[in-house]
Short mmCIF file of N, CA and C in Angstrom, two decimals:
data_model
loop_
_atom_site.label_atom_id
_atom_site.label_comp_id
_atom_site.label_asym_id
_atom_site.label_seq_id
_atom_site.Cartn_x
_atom_site.Cartn_y
_atom_site.Cartn_z
N UNK P 450 28.28 -24.84 -2.44
CA UNK P 450 28.67 -23.72 -1.58
C UNK P 450 30.15 -23.58 -1.40
N UNK P 451 30.77 -22.38 -1.40
CA UNK P 451 32.21 -22.18 -1.26
C UNK P 451 32.70 -22.62 0.07
N UNK P 452 33.91 -23.21 0.12
CA UNK P 452 34.53 -23.66 1.34
C UNK P 452 34.60 -22.52 2.34
N UNK P 453 35.02 -21.29 1.90
CA UNK P 453 35.06 -20.18 2.81
C UNK P 453 33.80 -19.85 3.48
N UNK P 454 32.66 -20.13 2.77
CA UNK P 454 31.44 -19.85 3.38
C UNK P 454 31.12 -20.89 4.45
N UNK P 455 31.39 -22.16 4.19
CA UNK P 455 31.15 -23.22 5.14
C UNK P 455 31.99 -22.91 6.51
N UNK P 456 33.23 -22.44 6.23
CA UNK P 456 34.06 -22.16 7.40
C UNK P 456 33.43 -20.99 8.20
N UNK P 457 32.89 -20.03 7.54
CA UNK P 457 32.29 -18.82 8.23
C UNK P 457 31.07 -19.22 9.05
N UNK P 458 30.31 -20.12 8.49
CA UNK P 458 29.08 -20.65 9.19
C UNK P 458 29.60 -21.36 10.44
N UNK P 459 30.54 -22.18 10.40
CA UNK P 459 31.04 -22.94 11.51
C UNK P 459 31.64 -22.00 12.59
N UNK P 460 32.34 -20.92 12.11
CA UNK P 460 32.94 -20.00 13.20
C UNK P 460 31.88 -19.13 13.82
N UNK P 461 30.85 -18.69 13.04
CA UNK P 461 29.87 -17.79 13.58
C UNK P 461 28.41 -18.39 13.26
N UNK P 462 27.94 -19.32 14.02
CA UNK P 462 26.71 -20.09 13.69
C UNK P 462 25.42 -19.26 13.97
N UNK P 463 25.52 -18.14 14.74
CA UNK P 463 24.32 -17.51 15.11
C UNK P 463 24.02 -16.12 14.52
N UNK P 464 24.56 -15.91 13.35
CA UNK P 464 24.44 -14.57 12.78
C UNK P 464 22.99 -14.45 12.28
N UNK P 465 22.31 -13.33 12.59
CA UNK P 465 20.91 -13.17 12.16
C UNK P 465 20.72 -13.13 10.65
N UNK P 466 19.59 -13.70 10.16
CA UNK P 466 19.29 -13.65 8.75
C UNK P 466 18.92 -12.25 8.38
N UNK P 467 19.09 -11.97 6.95
CA UNK P 467 18.89 -10.70 6.41
C UNK P 467 17.68 -10.87 5.41
N UNK P 468 16.73 -9.88 5.45
CA UNK P 468 15.54 -10.07 4.57
C UNK P 468 15.33 -8.76 3.78
N UNK P 469 14.91 -8.99 2.53
CA UNK P 469 14.53 -7.83 1.72
C UNK P 469 15.69 -7.10 0.92
N UNK P 470 16.86 -7.43 1.17
CA UNK P 470 18.05 -6.70 0.71
C UNK P 470 18.51 -7.14 -0.69
N UNK P 471 18.00 -8.32 -1.23
CA UNK P 471 18.49 -8.92 -2.39
C UNK P 471 17.36 -9.39 -3.20
N UNK P 472 17.27 -9.05 -4.56
CA UNK P 472 16.16 -9.60 -5.44
C UNK P 472 16.71 -10.21 -6.65
N UNK P 473 15.97 -11.05 -7.27
CA UNK P 473 16.32 -11.81 -8.51
C UNK P 473 15.16 -11.58 -9.44
N UNK P 474 15.42 -10.82 -10.53
CA UNK P 474 14.25 -10.62 -11.47
C UNK P 474 14.05 -11.77 -12.50
N UNK P 475 13.13 -11.63 -13.37
CA UNK P 475 12.78 -12.72 -14.34
C UNK P 475 13.73 -12.79 -15.44
N UNK P 476 14.77 -12.03 -15.42
CA UNK P 476 15.84 -12.07 -16.45
C UNK P 476 17.16 -12.52 -15.85
N UNK P 477 17.09 -12.98 -14.57
CA UNK P 477 18.29 -13.50 -13.86
C UNK P 477 19.20 -12.48 -13.50
N UNK P 478 18.78 -11.23 -13.22
CA UNK P 478 19.65 -10.17 -12.78
C UNK P 478 19.40 -10.02 -11.22
N UNK P 479 20.43 -9.72 -10.51
CA UNK P 479 20.48 -9.54 -9.03
C UNK P 479 20.36 -8.05 -8.80
N UNK P 480 19.55 -7.70 -7.79
CA UNK P 480 19.38 -6.31 -7.38
C UNK P 480 19.61 -6.13 -5.87
N UNK P 481 20.35 -5.11 -5.42
CA UNK P 481 20.51 -4.79 -4.05
C UNK P 481 19.41 -3.74 -3.76
N UNK P 482 18.83 -4.00 -2.55
CA UNK P 482 17.73 -3.20 -2.15
C UNK P 482 17.90 -2.64 -0.79
N UNK P 483 18.35 -1.36 -0.74
CA UNK P 483 18.67 -0.73 0.55
C UNK P 483 17.39 -0.34 1.27
N UNK P 484 17.49 0.25 2.43
CA UNK P 484 16.27 0.67 3.21
C UNK P 484 15.39 1.50 2.45
N UNK P 485 15.85 2.50 1.72
CA UNK P 485 15.07 3.47 0.94
C UNK P 485 14.09 2.71 -0.04
N UNK P 486 14.79 1.78 -0.81
CA UNK P 486 14.15 0.97 -1.88
C UNK P 486 13.08 0.10 -1.19
N UNK P 487 13.51 -0.59 -0.13
CA UNK P 487 12.48 -1.49 0.49
C UNK P 487 11.29 -0.70 0.98
N UNK P 488 11.54 0.55 1.39
CA UNK P 488 10.37 1.41 1.98
C UNK P 488 9.45 1.80 0.79
N UNK P 489 10.04 1.83 -0.42
CA UNK P 489 9.19 2.21 -1.58
C UNK P 489 8.27 1.15 -2.10
N UNK P 490 8.43 -0.05 -1.53
CA UNK P 490 7.46 -1.13 -1.95
C UNK P 490 8.17 -2.40 -2.16
N UNK P 491 7.36 -3.48 -2.50
CA UNK P 491 7.87 -4.83 -2.77
C UNK P 491 8.79 -4.82 -3.98
N UNK P 492 9.48 -5.94 -4.13
CA UNK P 492 10.50 -6.03 -5.27
C UNK P 492 9.79 -5.79 -6.71
N UNK P 493 8.58 -6.25 -6.83
CA UNK P 493 7.91 -6.04 -8.05
C UNK P 493 7.70 -4.51 -8.46
N UNK P 494 7.74 -3.70 -7.41
CA UNK P 494 7.57 -2.28 -7.61
C UNK P 494 8.86 -1.42 -7.55
N UNK P 495 9.76 -1.92 -6.65
CA UNK P 495 10.95 -1.11 -6.39
C UNK P 495 12.17 -2.19 -6.32
N UNK P 496 12.83 -2.25 -7.50
CA UNK P 496 13.92 -3.19 -7.64
C UNK P 496 15.20 -2.84 -6.85
N UNK P 497 15.64 -1.66 -6.99
CA UNK P 497 16.90 -1.29 -6.32
C UNK P 497 17.99 -1.21 -7.28
N UNK P 498 19.25 -1.43 -6.92
CA UNK P 498 20.42 -1.22 -7.74
C UNK P 498 20.86 -2.50 -8.35
N UNK P 499 21.00 -2.51 -9.66
CA UNK P 499 21.47 -3.72 -10.39
C UNK P 499 22.85 -3.99 -10.01
N UNK P 500 23.15 -5.20 -9.64
CA UNK P 500 24.50 -5.60 -9.34
C UNK P 500 25.27 -5.90 -10.66
N UNK P 501 26.37 -5.18 -10.82
CA UNK P 501 27.10 -5.30 -12.05
C UNK P 501 28.48 -5.91 -11.93
N UNK P 502 28.93 -6.10 -10.68
CA UNK P 502 30.26 -6.62 -10.41
C UNK P 502 30.21 -8.20 -10.71
N UNK P 503 30.88 -8.60 -11.74
CA UNK P 503 30.88 -10.08 -12.17
C UNK P 503 31.17 -10.95 -11.04
N UNK P 504 32.27 -10.71 -10.35
CA UNK P 504 32.77 -11.55 -9.28
C UNK P 504 31.74 -11.72 -8.13
N UNK P 505 31.05 -10.62 -7.81
CA UNK P 505 30.05 -10.70 -6.72
C UNK P 505 28.86 -11.46 -7.13
N UNK P 506 28.45 -11.32 -8.48
CA UNK P 506 27.33 -12.08 -8.96
C UNK P 506 27.65 -13.49 -8.97
N UNK P 507 28.85 -13.87 -9.45
CA UNK P 507 29.27 -15.27 -9.48
C UNK P 507 29.30 -15.87 -8.07
N UNK P 508 29.72 -15.12 -7.04
CA UNK P 508 29.81 -15.60 -5.60
C UNK P 508 28.30 -15.79 -5.15
N UNK P 509 27.46 -14.84 -5.47
CA UNK P 509 25.99 -15.03 -5.10
C UNK P 509 25.53 -16.38 -5.63
N UNK P 510 25.72 -16.55 -6.93
CA UNK P 510 25.14 -17.71 -7.67
C UNK P 510 25.70 -19.01 -7.14
N UNK P 511 26.95 -18.95 -6.76
CA UNK P 511 27.57 -20.30 -6.26
C UNK P 511 26.97 -20.61 -4.88
N UNK P 512 26.60 -19.60 -4.25
CA UNK P 512 26.03 -19.87 -2.85
C UNK P 512 24.65 -19.56 -2.71
N UNK P 513 23.86 -19.84 -3.72
CA UNK P 513 22.32 -19.72 -3.78
C UNK P 513 21.70 -20.99 -3.42
N UNK P 514 20.90 -20.98 -2.38
CA UNK P 514 20.30 -22.20 -1.88
C UNK P 514 18.84 -21.97 -1.43
N UNK P 515 18.22 -22.94 -0.90
CA UNK P 515 16.85 -22.73 -0.30
C UNK P 515 16.72 -23.46 0.97
N UNK P 516 15.89 -22.95 1.84
CA UNK P 516 15.66 -23.63 3.17
C UNK P 516 14.48 -24.61 3.01
N UNK P 517 14.15 -25.27 4.14
CA UNK P 517 13.04 -26.21 4.05
C UNK P 517 11.70 -25.64 3.81
N UNK P 518 11.57 -24.31 4.08
CA UNK P 518 10.28 -23.72 3.87
C UNK P 518 10.08 -23.12 2.44
N UNK P 519 11.09 -23.38 1.58
CA UNK P 519 11.11 -22.87 0.15
C UNK P 519 11.47 -21.48 0.03
N UNK P 520 12.12 -20.86 0.95
CA UNK P 520 12.68 -19.58 0.86
C UNK P 520 14.14 -19.62 0.25
N UNK P 521 14.37 -18.95 -0.77
CA UNK P 521 15.67 -18.89 -1.43
C UNK P 521 16.56 -17.92 -0.78
N UNK P 522 17.96 -18.16 -0.71
CA UNK P 522 18.78 -17.26 -0.02
C UNK P 522 20.17 -17.39 -0.67
N UNK P 523 20.96 -16.35 -0.38
CA UNK P 523 22.34 -16.28 -0.70
C UNK P 523 23.14 -16.43 0.61
N UNK P 524 23.93 -17.49 0.75
CA UNK P 524 24.67 -17.70 1.94
C UNK P 524 25.95 -16.78 1.94
N UNK P 525 25.88 -15.69 2.49
CA UNK P 525 26.98 -14.67 2.53
C UNK P 525 27.79 -14.88 3.84
N UNK P 526 28.77 -15.72 3.71
CA UNK P 526 29.54 -16.05 4.83
C UNK P 526 28.63 -16.78 5.90
N UNK P 527 28.59 -16.27 7.10
CA UNK P 527 27.72 -16.81 8.12
C UNK P 527 26.28 -16.38 8.05
N UNK P 528 25.98 -15.51 7.21
CA UNK P 528 24.63 -14.89 7.13
C UNK P 528 23.91 -15.28 5.93
N UNK P 529 22.58 -15.70 6.16
CA UNK P 529 21.63 -15.93 5.04
C UNK P 529 21.04 -14.60 4.61
N UNK P 530 21.10 -14.31 3.30
CA UNK P 530 20.48 -13.14 2.75
C UNK P 530 19.44 -13.70 1.89
N UNK P 531 18.12 -13.56 2.45
CA UNK P 531 17.02 -14.12 1.69
C UNK P 531 16.66 -13.27 0.48
N UNK P 532 16.25 -13.93 -0.58
CA UNK P 532 16.09 -13.33 -1.92
C UNK P 532 14.63 -13.17 -2.25
N UNK P 533 14.31 -11.90 -2.63
CA UNK P 533 12.96 -11.60 -3.25
C UNK P 533 12.92 -12.03 -4.70
N UNK P 534 12.01 -12.84 -5.02
CA UNK P 534 11.90 -13.38 -6.40
C UNK P 534 10.84 -12.71 -7.26
N UNK P 535 11.06 -12.29 -8.50
CA UNK P 535 10.06 -11.74 -9.32
C UNK P 535 9.19 -12.76 -9.75
N UNK P 536 9.61 -13.97 -10.23
CA UNK P 536 8.76 -14.95 -10.83
C UNK P 536 9.01 -16.41 -10.30
N UNK P 537 10.25 -16.80 -10.20
CA UNK P 537 10.59 -18.19 -9.79
C UNK P 537 12.02 -18.21 -9.29
N UNK P 538 12.45 -19.27 -8.62
CA UNK P 538 13.80 -19.40 -8.05
C UNK P 538 14.80 -19.50 -9.19
N UNK P 539 14.49 -19.91 -10.31
CA UNK P 539 15.47 -20.07 -11.43
C UNK P 539 14.96 -19.32 -12.62
N UNK P 540 15.95 -18.66 -13.38
CA UNK P 540 15.71 -18.09 -14.64
C UNK P 540 16.49 -18.96 -15.66
N UNK P 541 15.74 -19.44 -16.58
CA UNK P 541 16.21 -20.50 -17.48
C UNK P 541 16.48 -20.03 -18.86
N UNK P 542 17.62 -20.50 -19.36
CA UNK P 542 18.05 -20.27 -20.82
C UNK P 542 17.85 -21.49 -21.54
N UNK P 543 17.37 -21.46 -22.71
CA UNK P 543 17.00 -22.58 -23.58
C UNK P 543 18.16 -22.69 -24.59
N UNK P 544 18.87 -23.77 -24.63
CA UNK P 544 19.97 -23.95 -25.63
C UNK P 544 19.46 -24.81 -26.75
N UNK P 545 20.49 -25.41 -27.44
CA UNK P 545 20.18 -26.36 -28.53
C UNK P 545 19.41 -27.60 -28.00
N UNK P 546 18.47 -28.08 -28.87
CA UNK P 546 17.70 -29.14 -28.44
C UNK P 546 16.75 -28.74 -27.26
N UNK P 547 16.76 -29.46 -26.14
CA UNK P 547 15.99 -29.10 -25.07
C UNK P 547 16.91 -28.76 -23.91
N UNK P 548 18.10 -28.40 -24.16
CA UNK P 548 19.09 -28.00 -23.09
C UNK P 548 18.45 -26.79 -22.35
N UNK P 549 18.55 -26.93 -21.04
CA UNK P 549 18.01 -25.86 -20.18
C UNK P 549 19.05 -25.59 -19.13
N UNK P 550 19.46 -24.28 -19.01
CA UNK P 550 20.51 -23.91 -18.08
C UNK P 550 20.00 -22.77 -17.24
N UNK P 551 20.39 -22.75 -15.93
CA UNK P 551 19.96 -21.76 -15.04
C UNK P 551 20.68 -20.46 -15.22
N UNK P 552 20.24 -19.41 -14.65
CA UNK P 552 20.91 -18.09 -14.61
C UNK P 552 22.32 -18.25 -14.01
N UNK P 553 22.52 -19.19 -13.23
CA UNK P 553 23.81 -19.48 -12.58
C UNK P 553 24.73 -20.49 -13.31
N UNK P 554 24.18 -20.99 -14.52
CA UNK P 554 25.04 -21.77 -15.35
C UNK P 554 24.79 -23.26 -15.11
N UNK P 555 23.95 -23.65 -14.25
CA UNK P 555 23.70 -25.17 -13.98
C UNK P 555 22.76 -25.73 -15.05
N UNK P 556 23.15 -26.83 -15.56
CA UNK P 556 22.22 -27.53 -16.58
C UNK P 556 21.14 -28.32 -15.71
N UNK P 557 19.87 -28.20 -16.18
CA UNK P 557 18.73 -28.89 -15.47
C UNK P 557 18.02 -29.75 -16.50
N UNK P 558 17.34 -30.71 -15.92
CA UNK P 558 16.58 -31.62 -16.78
C UNK P 558 15.06 -31.21 -16.73
N UNK P 559 14.57 -30.84 -17.82
CA UNK P 559 13.12 -30.34 -17.98
C UNK P 559 12.21 -31.56 -17.70
N UNK P 560 11.09 -31.35 -16.88
CA UNK P 560 10.21 -32.41 -16.62
C UNK P 560 8.75 -32.00 -17.10
N UNK P 561 8.46 -30.76 -17.07
CA UNK P 561 7.17 -30.26 -17.61
C UNK P 561 7.26 -28.83 -17.93
N UNK P 562 6.33 -28.28 -18.73
CA UNK P 562 6.23 -26.91 -19.03
C UNK P 562 4.93 -26.37 -18.74
N UNK P 563 4.85 -25.02 -18.29
CA UNK P 563 3.62 -24.45 -17.99
C UNK P 563 3.69 -23.03 -18.55
N UNK P 564 2.42 -22.48 -18.79
CA UNK P 564 2.32 -21.21 -19.29
C UNK P 564 1.24 -20.46 -18.42
N UNK P 565 1.59 -19.24 -18.00
CA UNK P 565 0.63 -18.55 -17.09
C UNK P 565 -0.29 -17.57 -17.90
N UNK P 566 -1.12 -16.97 -17.19
CA UNK P 566 -2.15 -16.08 -17.80
C UNK P 566 -1.56 -14.87 -18.47
N UNK P 567 -0.21 -14.56 -18.28
CA UNK P 567 0.41 -13.41 -18.93
C UNK P 567 1.31 -13.82 -20.09
N UNK P 568 1.38 -15.18 -20.27
CA UNK P 568 2.19 -15.75 -21.37
C UNK P 568 3.60 -16.12 -20.94
N UNK P 569 3.90 -15.96 -19.57
CA UNK P 569 5.28 -16.38 -19.19
C UNK P 569 5.28 -17.85 -19.20
N UNK P 570 6.44 -18.39 -19.70
CA UNK P 570 6.63 -19.82 -19.86
C UNK P 570 7.59 -20.31 -18.73
N UNK P 571 7.15 -21.36 -18.00
CA UNK P 571 7.91 -21.94 -16.95
C UNK P 571 8.30 -23.43 -17.27
N UNK P 572 9.35 -23.77 -16.65
CA UNK P 572 9.81 -25.18 -16.81
C UNK P 572 9.96 -25.80 -15.49
N UNK P 573 9.27 -26.87 -15.11
CA UNK P 573 9.55 -27.66 -13.95
C UNK P 573 10.69 -28.51 -14.28
N UNK P 574 11.72 -28.48 -13.40
CA UNK P 574 12.98 -29.24 -13.63
C UNK P 574 13.29 -30.07 -12.40
N UNK P 575 14.34 -30.87 -12.54
CA UNK P 575 14.75 -31.71 -11.42
C UNK P 575 15.25 -30.91 -10.20
N UNK P 576 15.36 -29.57 -10.36
CA UNK P 576 15.85 -28.79 -9.14
C UNK P 576 14.85 -27.61 -8.89
N UNK P 577 13.61 -27.85 -9.35
CA UNK P 577 12.63 -26.71 -9.06
C UNK P 577 12.15 -26.07 -10.34
N UNK P 578 11.41 -25.09 -10.06
CA UNK P 578 10.78 -24.35 -11.19
C UNK P 578 11.54 -23.16 -11.61
N UNK P 579 11.55 -22.99 -12.90
CA UNK P 579 12.22 -21.72 -13.47
C UNK P 579 11.39 -21.18 -14.62
N UNK P 580 11.59 -19.80 -14.66
CA UNK P 580 10.90 -19.07 -15.78
C UNK P 580 11.83 -18.97 -16.93
N UNK P 581 11.41 -19.12 -18.14
CA UNK P 581 12.20 -18.97 -19.34
C UNK P 581 12.53 -17.48 -19.60
N UNK P 582 13.79 -17.27 -19.81
CA UNK P 582 14.34 -15.92 -20.05
C UNK P 582 13.60 -15.32 -21.33
N UNK P 583 13.25 -14.13 -21.29
CA UNK P 583 12.52 -13.52 -22.50
C UNK P 583 13.27 -13.64 -23.83
N UNK P 584 14.62 -13.60 -23.76
CA UNK P 584 15.42 -13.69 -24.96
C UNK P 584 15.36 -15.11 -25.54
N UNK P 585 14.85 -16.08 -24.84
CA UNK P 585 14.89 -17.50 -25.35
C UNK P 585 13.44 -17.95 -25.71
N UNK P 586 12.51 -17.07 -25.75
CA UNK P 586 11.09 -17.42 -26.04
C UNK P 586 10.94 -18.00 -27.48
N UNK P 587 11.82 -17.47 -28.42
CA UNK P 587 11.74 -18.11 -29.82
C UNK P 587 12.22 -19.51 -29.80
N UNK P 588 13.23 -19.91 -29.04
CA UNK P 588 13.74 -21.27 -28.94
C UNK P 588 12.64 -22.13 -28.24
N UNK P 589 12.13 -21.55 -27.21
CA UNK P 589 11.07 -22.29 -26.51
C UNK P 589 9.82 -22.52 -27.34
N UNK P 590 9.45 -21.49 -28.13
CA UNK P 590 8.28 -21.59 -29.03
C UNK P 590 8.51 -22.70 -29.96
N UNK P 591 9.78 -22.76 -30.51
CA UNK P 591 10.11 -23.85 -31.51
C UNK P 591 9.85 -25.28 -30.83
N UNK P 592 10.25 -25.40 -29.58
CA UNK P 592 10.02 -26.67 -28.92
C UNK P 592 8.63 -26.96 -28.71
N UNK P 593 7.76 -25.94 -28.47
CA UNK P 593 6.36 -26.12 -28.37
C UNK P 593 5.74 -26.51 -29.74
N UNK P 594 6.19 -25.81 -30.83
CA UNK P 594 5.67 -26.16 -32.13
C UNK P 594 6.02 -27.53 -32.56
N UNK P 595 7.26 -28.01 -32.12
CA UNK P 595 7.67 -29.38 -32.46
C UNK P 595 7.05 -30.38 -31.61
N UNK P 596 6.27 -30.03 -30.66
CA UNK P 596 5.59 -30.97 -29.74
C UNK P 596 6.45 -31.55 -28.67
N UNK P 597 7.66 -30.96 -28.55
CA UNK P 597 8.68 -31.51 -27.58
C UNK P 597 8.26 -30.91 -26.19
N UNK P 598 7.71 -29.71 -26.23
CA UNK P 598 7.25 -29.17 -24.87
C UNK P 598 5.77 -28.92 -25.13
N UNK P 599 4.93 -29.30 -24.16
CA UNK P 599 3.48 -29.15 -24.18
C UNK P 599 3.04 -28.40 -22.92
N UNK P 600 3.10 -27.09 -22.98
CA UNK P 600 2.79 -26.32 -21.71
C UNK P 600 1.33 -26.42 -21.32
N UNK P 601 1.23 -26.65 -20.01
CA UNK P 601 -0.13 -26.77 -19.42
C UNK P 601 -0.42 -25.35 -18.88
N UNK P 602 -1.70 -24.86 -19.02
CA UNK P 602 -2.09 -23.50 -18.49
C UNK P 602 -2.07 -23.52 -16.96
N UNK P 603 -1.65 -22.48 -16.36
CA UNK P 603 -1.57 -22.38 -14.90
C UNK P 603 -1.72 -20.88 -14.54
N UNK P 604 -2.21 -20.61 -13.39
CA UNK P 604 -2.26 -19.29 -12.82
C UNK P 604 -0.98 -19.08 -12.02
N UNK P 605 -0.31 -17.86 -12.36
CA UNK P 605 1.11 -17.56 -11.73
C UNK P 605 0.96 -17.65 -10.24
N UNK P 606 -0.18 -17.16 -9.66
CA UNK P 606 -0.36 -17.09 -8.20
C UNK P 606 -0.36 -18.45 -7.60
N UNK P 607 -0.62 -19.59 -8.36
CA UNK P 607 -0.62 -20.97 -7.86
C UNK P 607 0.72 -21.58 -7.85
N UNK P 608 1.69 -21.01 -8.60
CA UNK P 608 3.04 -21.72 -8.70
C UNK P 608 3.83 -21.80 -7.52
N UNK P 609 3.96 -20.85 -6.64
CA UNK P 609 4.77 -20.99 -5.43
C UNK P 609 4.23 -22.16 -4.55
N UNK P 610 2.98 -22.23 -4.29
CA UNK P 610 2.51 -23.40 -3.49
C UNK P 610 2.68 -24.72 -4.13
N UNK P 611 2.47 -24.73 -5.44
CA UNK P 611 2.59 -26.01 -6.20
C UNK P 611 3.98 -26.50 -6.29
N UNK P 612 4.94 -25.55 -6.34
CA UNK P 612 6.33 -25.95 -6.52
C UNK P 612 7.24 -25.72 -5.32
N UNK P 613 6.50 -25.31 -4.31
CA UNK P 613 7.26 -25.22 -2.97
C UNK P 613 8.34 -24.06 -2.85
N UNK P 614 8.01 -22.89 -3.34
CA UNK P 614 8.93 -21.81 -3.07
C UNK P 614 8.17 -20.56 -2.70
N UNK P 615 8.92 -19.62 -2.15
CA UNK P 615 8.36 -18.40 -1.61
C UNK P 615 8.85 -17.25 -2.38
N UNK P 616 8.00 -16.37 -2.99
CA UNK P 616 8.40 -15.18 -3.70
C UNK P 616 9.03 -14.19 -2.85
N UNK P 617 8.50 -13.87 -1.64
CA UNK P 617 8.99 -12.82 -0.78
C UNK P 617 9.18 -13.39 0.63
N UNK P 618 10.42 -13.80 0.97
CA UNK P 618 10.67 -14.22 2.29
C UNK P 618 10.44 -13.11 3.31
N UNK P 619 10.71 -11.85 2.91
CA UNK P 619 10.56 -10.69 3.78
C UNK P 619 9.02 -10.49 4.18
N UNK P 620 8.18 -10.65 3.16
CA UNK P 620 6.70 -10.49 3.40
C UNK P 620 6.26 -11.65 4.28
N UNK P 621 6.76 -12.82 4.06
CA UNK P 621 6.34 -13.99 4.91
C UNK P 621 6.81 -13.84 6.31
N UNK P 622 8.02 -13.36 6.42
CA UNK P 622 8.46 -13.08 7.87
C UNK P 622 7.68 -12.03 8.52
N UNK P 623 7.33 -10.99 7.83
CA UNK P 623 6.56 -9.89 8.41
C UNK P 623 5.12 -10.37 8.79
N UNK P 624 4.51 -11.19 7.87
CA UNK P 624 3.22 -11.80 8.18
C UNK P 624 3.30 -12.67 9.44
N UNK P 625 4.37 -13.36 9.61
CA UNK P 625 4.53 -14.28 10.82
C UNK P 625 4.82 -13.52 12.10
N UNK P 626 5.06 -12.18 11.84
CA UNK P 626 5.21 -11.29 13.07
C UNK P 626 6.60 -11.33 13.66
N UNK P 627 7.64 -11.74 12.89
CA UNK P 627 8.96 -11.81 13.42
C UNK P 627 9.65 -10.51 13.17
#
């Protein structure tokens, strides 16, 4: 987390959290979701505006965390902006060998692989679950063919509970009646 963000939290500790305004798709792209987009439906149906400003995306990714309930958020100064996830908290790139890097550039250690009913490939890592980026499916398939990765079948709907993350903090908040 950036020092400037830590300072803002200390200065303004009681800023309300923000829900539904930011989304992360299965290709590691960030989307801003205004009131109109949110009214059009959940993130899977209404993405919003793709964030293209490199410095903003880098800032979001440096300050991307999760709370104890498994809700992922961007700490924007003193405010938590909870993230709507398309598939998983991380989007993974597969490099040479078994190198796995997140959409934010962090290297992770693979522990297990899973494949869901739609063919999406996930990797359980030392920092949580990630979905393999579609552009890296050939590299991942090579690892499977070599026997280095042995994906276990899983239903996508079971992944959040099994790996402790929440796809839609906004829906969870609404269900809780807050």
